[in-house]
Short mmCIF file of C-alpha atoms and ligand atoms in Angstrom, two decimals:
data_model
loop_
_atom_site.label_atom_id
_atom_site.label_comp_id
_atom_site.label_asym_id
_atom_site.label_seq_id
_atom_site.Cartn_x
_atom_site.Cartn_y
_atom_site.Cartn_z
CA MET A 1 110.52 45.43 127.53
CA LYS A 2 108.50 48.56 126.88
CA ILE A 3 107.30 51.05 129.53
CA PHE A 4 104.49 53.38 128.52
CA ILE A 5 104.89 56.90 129.95
CA PRO A 6 101.88 59.07 130.66
CA THR A 7 101.77 62.62 129.24
CA PRO A 8 102.84 64.50 132.40
CA LEU A 9 106.04 62.41 132.80
CA ARG A 10 107.23 62.70 129.23
CA VAL A 11 109.13 65.87 130.15
CA TYR A 12 111.56 63.48 131.77
CA THR A 13 111.91 61.04 128.78
CA GLU A 14 112.73 63.52 126.14
CA LYS A 15 109.10 63.53 125.10
CA GLN A 16 109.10 59.78 124.27
CA ASP A 17 105.77 58.11 125.08
CA ALA A 18 107.41 54.69 125.52
CA VAL A 19 110.86 53.71 126.83
CA GLU A 20 112.64 50.42 126.15
CA VAL A 21 114.32 48.98 129.21
CA ALA A 22 115.91 45.67 130.23
CA GLY A 23 114.90 43.66 133.29
CA THR A 24 113.70 40.27 134.41
CA THR A 25 111.15 41.49 137.00
CA VAL A 26 108.79 44.54 137.23
CA ALA A 27 111.06 46.00 139.83
CA GLU A 28 114.17 45.63 137.70
CA ALA A 29 112.43 47.25 134.69
CA LEU A 30 111.28 50.21 136.93
CA SER A 31 114.67 50.66 138.38
CA ALA A 32 116.21 50.52 134.83
CA LEU A 33 113.79 53.42 134.09
CA THR A 34 114.79 55.51 137.06
CA MET A 35 118.52 54.87 136.36
CA LYS A 36 118.06 56.06 132.81
CA TYR A 37 115.83 59.05 133.89
CA PRO A 38 116.66 59.84 137.52
CA ASP A 39 113.96 62.53 137.70
CA PHE A 40 111.39 59.77 137.61
CA GLN A 41 112.31 58.67 141.12
CA LYS A 42 110.52 61.48 142.99
CA HIS A 43 107.51 61.21 140.76
CA LEU A 44 106.99 57.51 141.24
CA TYR A 45 108.12 57.04 144.81
CA THR A 46 107.68 58.58 148.24
CA GLY A 47 110.69 59.71 150.24
CA GLU A 48 110.57 56.24 151.90
CA GLY A 49 110.84 54.53 148.52
CA LYS A 50 107.24 53.42 148.40
CA LEU A 51 105.28 53.68 145.11
CA ARG A 52 103.12 56.84 145.46
CA SER A 53 99.53 55.97 146.23
CA PHE A 54 98.13 57.66 143.16
CA VAL A 55 100.63 56.08 140.69
CA ASN A 56 99.42 52.86 139.20
CA VAL A 57 101.76 50.42 137.50
CA TYR A 58 100.15 47.92 135.23
CA LEU A 59 101.86 44.88 133.79
CA ASN A 60 99.94 44.38 130.56
CA ASP A 61 96.41 44.62 131.93
CA GLU A 62 97.14 43.78 135.56
CA ASP A 63 97.68 46.10 138.50
CA VAL A 64 101.11 45.22 139.88
CA ARG A 65 99.89 45.94 143.40
CA TYR A 66 97.54 43.05 143.12
CA LEU A 67 99.84 40.49 141.54
CA PRO A 68 100.72 37.71 143.94
CA GLU A 69 104.42 38.41 143.54
CA GLY A 70 103.96 42.20 143.30
CA ASP A 71 106.93 43.95 141.73
CA LYS A 72 108.99 40.70 141.93
CA THR A 73 106.77 39.34 139.13
CA PRO A 74 108.93 38.08 136.34
CA VAL A 75 108.57 39.87 132.99
CA LYS A 76 109.19 38.85 129.43
CA ASP A 77 110.51 41.03 126.62
CA GLN A 78 107.10 41.22 124.87
CA ASP A 79 105.35 42.40 128.12
CA THR A 80 104.53 46.02 128.61
CA LEU A 81 104.40 48.15 131.70
CA SER A 82 102.14 51.20 131.89
CA ILE A 83 102.57 53.95 134.47
CA ILE A 84 99.28 55.54 134.94
CA PRO A 85 98.47 58.25 137.55
CA SER A 86 94.91 57.95 138.88
CA ILE A 87 92.03 60.08 137.83
CA ALA A 88 89.33 61.00 140.30
CA GLY A 89 87.67 63.79 142.00
CA GLY A 90 84.25 65.09 142.92
CA CYS A 91 82.13 67.55 144.65
CA CYS A 92 80.75 67.27 148.18
CA ARG A 93 77.39 65.78 148.82
CA THR A 94 74.61 68.20 148.00
CA GLY A 95 72.70 67.15 151.06
CA ASP A 96 75.61 67.41 153.44
CA ARG A 97 75.57 71.10 153.81
CA ALA A 98 73.53 74.09 152.88
CA PHE A 99 74.08 74.76 149.16
CA GLY A 100 75.79 78.02 149.73
CA ALA A 101 78.30 76.61 152.23
CA CYS A 102 79.54 73.76 150.04
CA CYS A 103 83.29 73.13 149.86
CA CYS A 104 83.48 73.91 146.10
CA CYS A 105 80.91 76.71 145.97
CA ARG A 106 83.40 79.44 146.48
CA ASP A 107 82.72 83.08 145.66
CA MET B 1 94.69 77.65 126.68
CA LEU B 2 92.34 74.80 125.84
CA LYS B 3 91.43 74.56 122.23
CA VAL B 4 88.44 72.44 121.29
CA SER B 5 86.09 72.35 118.31
CA ASP B 6 82.47 73.07 118.90
CA PRO B 7 81.09 69.52 118.42
CA VAL B 8 83.67 68.13 120.86
CA TYR B 9 82.89 70.88 123.36
CA GLU B 10 79.21 70.22 123.14
CA ALA B 11 79.81 66.47 123.42
CA MET B 12 81.40 67.00 126.81
CA ARG B 13 78.55 69.25 128.02
CA GLN B 14 75.90 66.90 126.69
CA HIS B 15 77.48 63.95 128.54
CA GLY B 16 76.92 65.81 131.80
CA GLU B 17 73.29 66.35 130.93
CA GLU B 18 72.85 62.67 130.16
CA THR B 19 74.30 61.43 133.37
CA TYR B 20 72.57 64.03 135.53
CA PRO B 21 72.04 63.82 138.52
CA HIS B 22 75.27 61.82 138.53
CA GLU B 23 78.69 63.07 137.58
CA CYS B 24 80.04 62.17 134.19
CA CYS B 25 83.71 61.86 133.35
CA GLY B 26 85.80 61.37 130.25
CA VAL B 27 89.19 61.79 128.69
CA MET B 28 90.35 64.43 126.23
CA LEU B 29 92.72 63.32 123.43
CA GLY B 30 94.72 65.65 121.38
CA ARG B 31 98.05 67.40 121.29
CA SER B 32 99.84 69.46 123.81
CA GLU B 33 102.10 72.21 122.65
CA ASP B 34 103.60 74.77 124.99
CA ALA B 35 100.72 76.70 126.48
CA VAL B 36 98.00 75.07 124.38
CA ASN B 37 96.15 71.84 124.94
CA ALA B 38 94.32 71.15 121.67
CA VAL B 39 91.62 68.58 121.95
CA THR B 40 90.84 66.48 118.91
CA GLU B 41 88.35 64.07 120.45
CA VAL B 42 86.87 63.06 123.76
CA VAL B 43 86.31 59.51 125.10
CA ARG B 44 83.53 58.87 127.56
CA ALA B 45 84.58 56.97 130.62
CA GLY B 46 82.39 54.90 132.84
CA ASN B 47 82.19 56.40 136.28
CA THR B 48 83.32 53.58 138.47
CA ARG B 49 82.07 55.29 141.66
CA THR B 50 78.65 53.60 141.70
CA ASP B 51 78.39 54.11 145.44
CA SER B 52 78.40 57.97 145.31
CA ALA B 53 78.22 58.75 141.56
CA HIS B 54 76.35 61.98 142.19
CA ASN B 55 79.33 63.66 143.83
CA ARG B 56 82.32 61.55 142.95
CA TYR B 57 84.00 60.38 139.80
CA HIS B 58 86.84 57.84 139.15
CA ILE B 59 88.12 56.40 135.95
CA ALA B 60 89.58 52.88 136.19
CA PRO B 61 93.28 52.74 135.31
CA GLN B 62 92.56 49.85 132.92
CA GLU B 63 90.22 52.08 131.03
CA LEU B 64 92.76 54.90 130.98
CA ILE B 65 95.37 52.55 129.61
CA ARG B 66 92.91 51.42 126.92
CA ILE B 67 92.16 55.02 125.97
CA GLN B 68 95.83 55.97 126.04
CA ARG B 69 96.50 53.08 123.66
CA GLN B 70 93.67 54.02 121.36
CA GLY B 71 95.01 57.58 121.25
CA ARG B 72 98.50 56.40 120.58
CA GLU B 73 97.37 54.50 117.54
CA LYS B 74 96.07 57.80 116.15
CA GLY B 75 99.05 59.85 117.18
CA LEU B 76 97.08 61.50 120.03
CA ASP B 77 97.91 62.01 123.59
CA ILE B 78 95.86 62.30 126.78
CA VAL B 79 95.76 66.10 127.27
CA GLY B 80 93.10 66.31 129.91
CA PHE B 81 89.92 65.16 131.56
CA TYR B 82 86.40 66.47 131.96
CA HIS B 83 83.69 65.82 134.44
CA SER B 84 80.41 67.48 135.50
CA HIS B 85 79.21 69.07 138.74
CA PRO B 86 75.51 68.34 139.07
CA ASP B 87 73.80 71.30 140.74
CA HIS B 88 77.17 72.77 141.78
CA PRO B 89 79.28 75.53 140.16
CA ALA B 90 81.99 74.86 137.51
CA GLN B 91 84.75 75.34 140.06
CA TRP B 92 87.20 72.69 141.25
CA SER B 93 86.54 71.22 144.65
CA PRO B 94 89.19 70.37 147.20
CA THR B 95 88.67 66.64 146.27
CA ASP B 96 89.17 67.52 142.61
CA PHE B 97 92.49 69.11 143.53
CA ALA B 98 93.70 66.48 145.89
CA GLU B 99 93.09 63.80 143.29
CA ALA B 100 94.50 65.64 140.28
CA HIS B 101 97.85 64.21 139.34
CA TRP B 102 98.27 64.74 135.61
CA LEU B 103 100.51 67.84 135.60
CA GLY B 104 100.27 69.92 132.48
CA CYS B 105 96.83 68.48 131.67
CA SER B 106 93.56 70.36 131.44
CA TYR B 107 90.63 69.59 133.82
CA VAL B 108 87.32 70.70 132.39
CA ILE B 109 84.32 71.06 134.65
CA THR B 110 80.77 71.69 133.50
CA ALA B 111 78.10 72.80 135.85
CA VAL B 112 74.83 71.03 135.19
CA GLU B 113 71.84 72.69 136.81
CA LYS B 114 68.67 70.66 136.97
CA GLY B 115 69.72 68.69 133.99
CA ALA B 116 70.92 71.47 131.73
CA ALA B 117 74.63 72.32 131.09
CA ARG B 118 75.49 75.78 132.24
CA GLN B 119 79.03 77.16 132.75
CA THR B 120 82.09 75.21 131.51
CA ASN B 121 85.49 76.05 132.91
CA SER B 122 88.95 74.58 132.33
CA PHE B 123 91.77 74.50 134.85
CA ARG B 124 95.35 73.61 133.97
CA LEU B 125 97.22 71.57 136.58
CA THR B 126 100.51 73.43 136.72
CA GLY B 127 103.72 72.98 138.71
CA HIS B 128 106.44 70.30 138.48
CA THR B 129 105.76 68.08 141.41
CA GLU B 130 102.84 66.84 143.50
CA GLU B 131 103.99 69.24 146.23
CA THR B 132 103.99 72.35 144.06
CA LYS B 133 101.04 71.59 141.78
CA LYS B 134 98.18 74.11 141.48
CA PHE B 135 95.02 74.63 139.40
CA GLU B 136 95.10 77.71 137.10
CA PRO B 137 92.03 78.76 135.25
CA GLU B 138 92.71 78.75 131.45
CA PRO B 139 90.70 80.21 128.63
CA ILE B 140 88.72 77.82 126.40
CA SER B 141 88.79 78.54 122.73
CA VAL B 142 85.86 76.86 121.03
CA THR B 143 86.38 76.71 117.29
CA GLY B 144 83.49 76.11 114.89
CA GLN B 145 84.31 73.87 111.88
CA ASN B 146 83.98 76.82 109.50
CA THR B 147 85.12 79.62 111.61
CA PRO B 148 88.45 78.65 113.12
CA GLY B 149 89.50 80.89 115.99
CA LEU B 150 85.97 82.19 116.79
CA GLY B 151 84.73 81.15 120.19
CA PRO B 152 81.11 81.55 121.37
CA GLU B 153 82.03 83.72 124.38
ZN1 LIG C 1 84.64 68.11 140.50
#
């Protein structure tokens, strides 16, 4: 199956935006990826081996975290996995503090 | 350096004016080569933080996957993201930094004051891991269609 790699992690896949791996479950496919490119390990997982909180793994259009079987979900050859770090941010509430003392209003 | 054409640059700034007093957000597609992130087009994203849209933004992963796929079909990569700071300076906030994870990508922030776009700044997320990442200010080169290389500032 194919795993789509986000821009920041392509330095570890010889610039490829997609990697072909073998596996019968999501977990097997991911471990095939980290076997092939060991540098992925620390970017995807914490020291305890848990998927980092800001890393999303999608099986086709479904978040693997919310699949009933999680990463044990069986996969077929034509399925795709996408690794997608989250995008978020923001300023503090305008009303929370005086305008000049806001967290992002630095000199 | 962030390289962007004038219409695309203005499109990002205008997005912030339209969503004022809420934050806007979007994805920049283009090519990344060495020290330059060259933006070809921007894709508006829906801010999924409806609870606190005036001071938070979030792009749903499904939407990112869709945008990444669209880019891929045109040979373009995600090279960065933009958002606005309604009535706040164009500086990254601690939340922006904590929630930035796309190493090597550019994060563009436009200050929108009372509905009008003011300063636009770009910050490159540098470093090789989550633990060593940092935001570095980078110059923005805005190129007109007929005057390549000429920026407004
Ligand atoms: Zn921000």
